[in-house]
Each structure stands twice: as C-alpha cells, then as structure tokens.
Short mmCIF file of C-alpha atoms in Angstrom, two decimals:
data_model
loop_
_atom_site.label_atom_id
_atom_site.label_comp_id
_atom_site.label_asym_id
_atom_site.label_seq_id
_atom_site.Cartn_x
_atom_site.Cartn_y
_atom_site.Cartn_z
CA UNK A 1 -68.74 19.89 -1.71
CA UNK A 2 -66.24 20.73 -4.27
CA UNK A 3 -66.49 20.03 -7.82
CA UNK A 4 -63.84 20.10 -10.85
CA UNK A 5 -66.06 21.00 -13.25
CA UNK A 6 -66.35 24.89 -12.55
CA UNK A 7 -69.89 24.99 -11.94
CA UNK A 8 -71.07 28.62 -11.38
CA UNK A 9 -72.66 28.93 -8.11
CA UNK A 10 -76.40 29.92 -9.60
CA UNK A 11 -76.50 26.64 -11.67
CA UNK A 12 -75.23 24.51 -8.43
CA UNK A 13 -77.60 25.79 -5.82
CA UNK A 14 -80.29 24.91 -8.62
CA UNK A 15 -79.13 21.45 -8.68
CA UNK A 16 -78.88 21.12 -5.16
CA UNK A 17 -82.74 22.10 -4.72
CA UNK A 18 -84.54 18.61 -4.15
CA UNK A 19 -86.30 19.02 -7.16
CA UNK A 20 -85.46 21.08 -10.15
CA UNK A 21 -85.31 21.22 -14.04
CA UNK A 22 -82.83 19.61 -16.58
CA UNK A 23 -81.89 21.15 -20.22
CA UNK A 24 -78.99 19.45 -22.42
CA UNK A 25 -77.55 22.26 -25.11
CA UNK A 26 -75.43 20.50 -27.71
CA UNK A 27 -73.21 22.74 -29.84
CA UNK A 28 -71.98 21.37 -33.84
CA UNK A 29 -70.04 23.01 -35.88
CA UNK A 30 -72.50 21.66 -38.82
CA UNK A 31 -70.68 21.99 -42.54
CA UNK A 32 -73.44 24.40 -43.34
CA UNK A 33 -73.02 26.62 -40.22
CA UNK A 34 -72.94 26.43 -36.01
CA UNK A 35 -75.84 24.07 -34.76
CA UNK A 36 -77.48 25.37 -31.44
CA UNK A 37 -80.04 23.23 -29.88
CA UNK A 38 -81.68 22.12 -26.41
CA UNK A 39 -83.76 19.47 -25.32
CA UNK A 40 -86.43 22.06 -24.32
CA UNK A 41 -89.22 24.23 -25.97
CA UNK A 42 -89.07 27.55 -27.90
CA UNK A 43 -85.53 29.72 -28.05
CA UNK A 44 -83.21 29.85 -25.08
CA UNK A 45 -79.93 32.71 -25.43
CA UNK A 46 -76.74 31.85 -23.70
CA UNK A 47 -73.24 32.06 -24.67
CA UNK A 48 -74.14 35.48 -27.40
CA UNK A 49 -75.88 32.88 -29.45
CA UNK A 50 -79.87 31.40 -29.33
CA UNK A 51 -80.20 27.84 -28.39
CA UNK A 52 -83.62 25.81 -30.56
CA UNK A 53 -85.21 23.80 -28.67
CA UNK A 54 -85.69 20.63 -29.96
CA UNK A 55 -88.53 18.84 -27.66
CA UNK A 56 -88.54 15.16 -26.98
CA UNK A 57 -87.17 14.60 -30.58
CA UNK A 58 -83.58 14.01 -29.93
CA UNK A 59 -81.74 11.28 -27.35
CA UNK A 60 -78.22 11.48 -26.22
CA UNK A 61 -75.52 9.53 -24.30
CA UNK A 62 -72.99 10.72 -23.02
CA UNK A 63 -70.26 8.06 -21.44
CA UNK A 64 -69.76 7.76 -17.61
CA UNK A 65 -66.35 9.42 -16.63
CA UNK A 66 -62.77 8.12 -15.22
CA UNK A 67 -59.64 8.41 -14.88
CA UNK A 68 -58.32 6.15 -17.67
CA UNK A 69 -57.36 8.76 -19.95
CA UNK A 70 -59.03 6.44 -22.39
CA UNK A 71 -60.89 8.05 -25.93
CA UNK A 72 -64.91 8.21 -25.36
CA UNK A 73 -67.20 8.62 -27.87
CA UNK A 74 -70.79 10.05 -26.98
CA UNK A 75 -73.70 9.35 -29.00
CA UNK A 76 -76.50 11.95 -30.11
CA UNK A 77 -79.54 11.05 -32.49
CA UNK A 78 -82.09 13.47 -33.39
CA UNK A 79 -85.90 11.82 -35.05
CA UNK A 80 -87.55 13.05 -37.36
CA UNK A 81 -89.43 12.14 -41.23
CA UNK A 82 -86.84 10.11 -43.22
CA UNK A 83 -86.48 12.29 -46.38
CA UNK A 84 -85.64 15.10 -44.04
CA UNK A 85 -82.90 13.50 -42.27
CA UNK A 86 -81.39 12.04 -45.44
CA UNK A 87 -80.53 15.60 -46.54
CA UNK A 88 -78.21 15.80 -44.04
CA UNK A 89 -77.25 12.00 -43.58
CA UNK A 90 -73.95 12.23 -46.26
CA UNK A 91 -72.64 16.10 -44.34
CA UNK A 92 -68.83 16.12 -44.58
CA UNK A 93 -68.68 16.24 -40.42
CA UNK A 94 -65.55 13.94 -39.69
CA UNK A 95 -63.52 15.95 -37.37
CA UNK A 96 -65.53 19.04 -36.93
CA UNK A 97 -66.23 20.14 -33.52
CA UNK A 98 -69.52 19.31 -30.95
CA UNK A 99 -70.05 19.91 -27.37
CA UNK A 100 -72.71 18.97 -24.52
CA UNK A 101 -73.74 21.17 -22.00
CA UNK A 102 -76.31 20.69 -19.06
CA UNK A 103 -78.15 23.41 -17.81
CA UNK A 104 -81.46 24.00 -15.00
CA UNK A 105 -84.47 26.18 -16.30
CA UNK A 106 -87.10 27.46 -14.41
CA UNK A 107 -89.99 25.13 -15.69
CA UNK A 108 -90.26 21.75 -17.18
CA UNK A 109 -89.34 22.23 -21.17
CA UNK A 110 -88.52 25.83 -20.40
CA UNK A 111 -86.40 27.80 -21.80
CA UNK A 112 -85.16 30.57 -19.06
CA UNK A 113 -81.79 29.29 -17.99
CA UNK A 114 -80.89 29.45 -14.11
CA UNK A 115 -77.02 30.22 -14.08
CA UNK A 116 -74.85 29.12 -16.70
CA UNK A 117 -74.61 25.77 -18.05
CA UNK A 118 -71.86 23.59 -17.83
CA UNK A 119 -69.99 21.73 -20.25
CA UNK A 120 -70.47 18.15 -20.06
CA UNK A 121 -68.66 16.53 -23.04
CA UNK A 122 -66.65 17.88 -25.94
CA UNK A 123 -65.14 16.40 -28.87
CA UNK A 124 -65.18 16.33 -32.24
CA UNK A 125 -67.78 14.75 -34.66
CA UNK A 126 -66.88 11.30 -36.29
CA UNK A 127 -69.43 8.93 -37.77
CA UNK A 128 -73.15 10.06 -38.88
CA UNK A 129 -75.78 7.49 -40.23
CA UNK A 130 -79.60 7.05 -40.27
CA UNK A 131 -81.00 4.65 -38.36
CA UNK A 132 -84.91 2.90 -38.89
CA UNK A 133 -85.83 1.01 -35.48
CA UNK A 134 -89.14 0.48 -33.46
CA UNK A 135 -92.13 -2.30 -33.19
CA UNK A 136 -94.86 -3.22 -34.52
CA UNK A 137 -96.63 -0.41 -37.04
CA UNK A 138 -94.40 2.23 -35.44
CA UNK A 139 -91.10 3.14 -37.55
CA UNK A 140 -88.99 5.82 -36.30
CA UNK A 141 -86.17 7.17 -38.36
CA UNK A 142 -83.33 8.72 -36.95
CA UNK A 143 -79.75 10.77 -37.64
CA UNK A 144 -77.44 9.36 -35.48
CA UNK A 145 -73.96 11.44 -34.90
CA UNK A 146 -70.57 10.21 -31.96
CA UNK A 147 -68.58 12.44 -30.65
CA UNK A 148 -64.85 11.30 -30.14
CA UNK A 149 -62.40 12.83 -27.79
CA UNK A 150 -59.38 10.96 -28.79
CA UNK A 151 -57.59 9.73 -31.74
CA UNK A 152 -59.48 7.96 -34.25
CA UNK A 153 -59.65 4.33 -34.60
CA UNK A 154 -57.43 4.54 -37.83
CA UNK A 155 -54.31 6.62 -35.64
CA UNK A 156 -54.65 4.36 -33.18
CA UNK A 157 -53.55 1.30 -34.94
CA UNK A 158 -51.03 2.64 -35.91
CA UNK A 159 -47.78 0.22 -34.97
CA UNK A 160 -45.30 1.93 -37.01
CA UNK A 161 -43.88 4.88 -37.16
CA UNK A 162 -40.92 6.02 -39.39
CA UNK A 163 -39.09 9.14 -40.44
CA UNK A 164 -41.94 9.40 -43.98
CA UNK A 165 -44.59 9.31 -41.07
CA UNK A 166 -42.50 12.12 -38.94
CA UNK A 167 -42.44 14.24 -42.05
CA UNK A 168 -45.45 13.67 -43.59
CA UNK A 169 -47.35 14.92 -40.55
CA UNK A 170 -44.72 17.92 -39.40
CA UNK A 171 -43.28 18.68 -42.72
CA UNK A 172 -39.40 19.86 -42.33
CA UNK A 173 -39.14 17.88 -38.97
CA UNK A 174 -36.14 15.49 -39.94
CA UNK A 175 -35.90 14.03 -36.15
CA UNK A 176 -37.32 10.86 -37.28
CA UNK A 177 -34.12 10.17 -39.35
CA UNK A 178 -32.94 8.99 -35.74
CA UNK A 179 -35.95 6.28 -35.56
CA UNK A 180 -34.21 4.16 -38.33
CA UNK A 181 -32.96 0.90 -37.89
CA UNK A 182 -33.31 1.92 -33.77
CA UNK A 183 -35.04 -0.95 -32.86
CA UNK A 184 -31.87 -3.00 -34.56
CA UNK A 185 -29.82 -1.15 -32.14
CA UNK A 186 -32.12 -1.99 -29.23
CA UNK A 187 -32.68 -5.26 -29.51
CA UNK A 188 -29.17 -6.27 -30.84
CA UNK A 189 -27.18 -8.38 -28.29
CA UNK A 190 -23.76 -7.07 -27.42
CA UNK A 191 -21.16 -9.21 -25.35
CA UNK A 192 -18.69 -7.58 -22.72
CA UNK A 193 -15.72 -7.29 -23.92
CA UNK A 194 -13.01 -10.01 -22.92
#
C-alpha cells in the first residue's frame, strides 16, 4: 500500500486497525492570534502547540481530491450562541492562512494522539458569515469560514492583462512593455510575398 500523503507509520497502522478513532485539528491564523482546535474533548499537544477541543460543535467539509489542478474551497462552521459568534463574524481573515489535519486517538473524543496527524487540506481563508438554519423551535446559529487553495474568484476573471497590470503587481518589471499591441501582431494577416 503506498500513499502520497507521507503518513507516518504509527498514524497508518492505526487506521488500518478495523476499528479505530478519528480527530480533525484545523489550524487559522485568526487576526487576533493562531487558532488551534480539534473535534475532540479537553487539550490535545502536537506540533509545540495545544490543540482545544471543540466537541460536536463544529462541522467541516473538506472537497474530494483529483487531479484537475482545479482551486477547492473547503468549508468549516463552528455553532455556538449568536452574540458570541457575531464578535468575530466581521474578522479581517481574507487571505490569511488555515489548514486541516486528521489524526487517530486512543478513545472516542480523546485527546491522546496515536502518531502524527496528517495534513488533509490547506489554504488560505476567504469568505466568513453567520448562518441561522434548523426546524421547527430549534435555531442554530453558526460562523461559517472556506478555505481556498487557488486564486480568488476576482484573479480569475481576469481576461486582460497589460504592461500597468505587469507593473502594478511586480513593480520595476517592464517585460510587459512587450504584451502591447501583441495580439495585433498575432492575429494580423500577412501575404507571401510575390
């Protein structure tokens, strides 16, 4: 069995077991300092850093992979009481960024790591908003955040691209003097000569 991922050999014969025990650790780099959290109970310490677990208060999603090379976006949302998530709900966290690891512990909720997680998606942070769903009597609020891993929506509709753009993004690079009037010289029809 080989894998690409480079799964230390601990973690793997975990996961290998018939049954054993999932923990997510998600990484931000949150405006008001580094965000640590799993999806288990109590503190878990990997990495030089402790990890708070979270419970059953958080979901994520994290998109299937493939070979496209095409930008995903992963989805985390943490619940909680509405005036405490809208503290955070307007945090300056475009382009900061996030990461998803997956881990085994040794009981359900634990927090005593076997081996050493391995990262599952990284990226960088890109939309936040609070959310109000459920049925019935029950309302549940939530802080949603994506991850992206490519170029924002905004770059990529970009269908120009002149010398201004060239310098304005590496300032004192001149080569896109040589962009001008190039697809005039392209797409201009030239006889033979007679």
């Amino acid at each position: 069995m080989a894998l690409t991922r480079g799964i230390g050999s601990a973690l793997l014969a975990e996961i290998s077991k018939s049954h054993w025990y999932p923990v997510v650790l998600v990484y931000l780099d949150w405006p008001g300092g580094a965000v640590r959290v799993h999806s288990g109970v109590g503190n878990i310490t990997w990495a030089s850093a402790t990890w708070q677990g979270v419970g059953g208060v958080g979901r994520i999603d994290i998109p299937g992979e493939g070979i496209s090379g095409v930008a995903t976006r992963a989805s985390l949302t943490i619940f909680g009481p509405a005036d405490v998530l809208l503290t955070q709900a307007d945090a300056q966290i475009r382009n900061r960024p996030g990461a998803i690891y997956l881990g085994a512990v040794t009981a359900p909720a634990g927090n005593t790591l076997v081996g050493d997680p391995v990262e599952m998606f990284s990226g960088y942070m890109d939309a936040l908003r609070f959310t109000i769903s459920g049925e019935g009597d029950v309302i549940q609020h939530g802080l949603q955040l994506d991850l992206g891993t490519g170029p924002s929506m905004r770059q990529m509709a970009a269908i120009l691209h002149s010398d201004e753009d060239q310098r304005l993004r590496f300032p004192g690079d001149t080569a896109g003097r040589h962009l001008i009037n190039i697809e005039a010289r392209v797409s201009t029809l030239r006889w033979p000569a007679s």
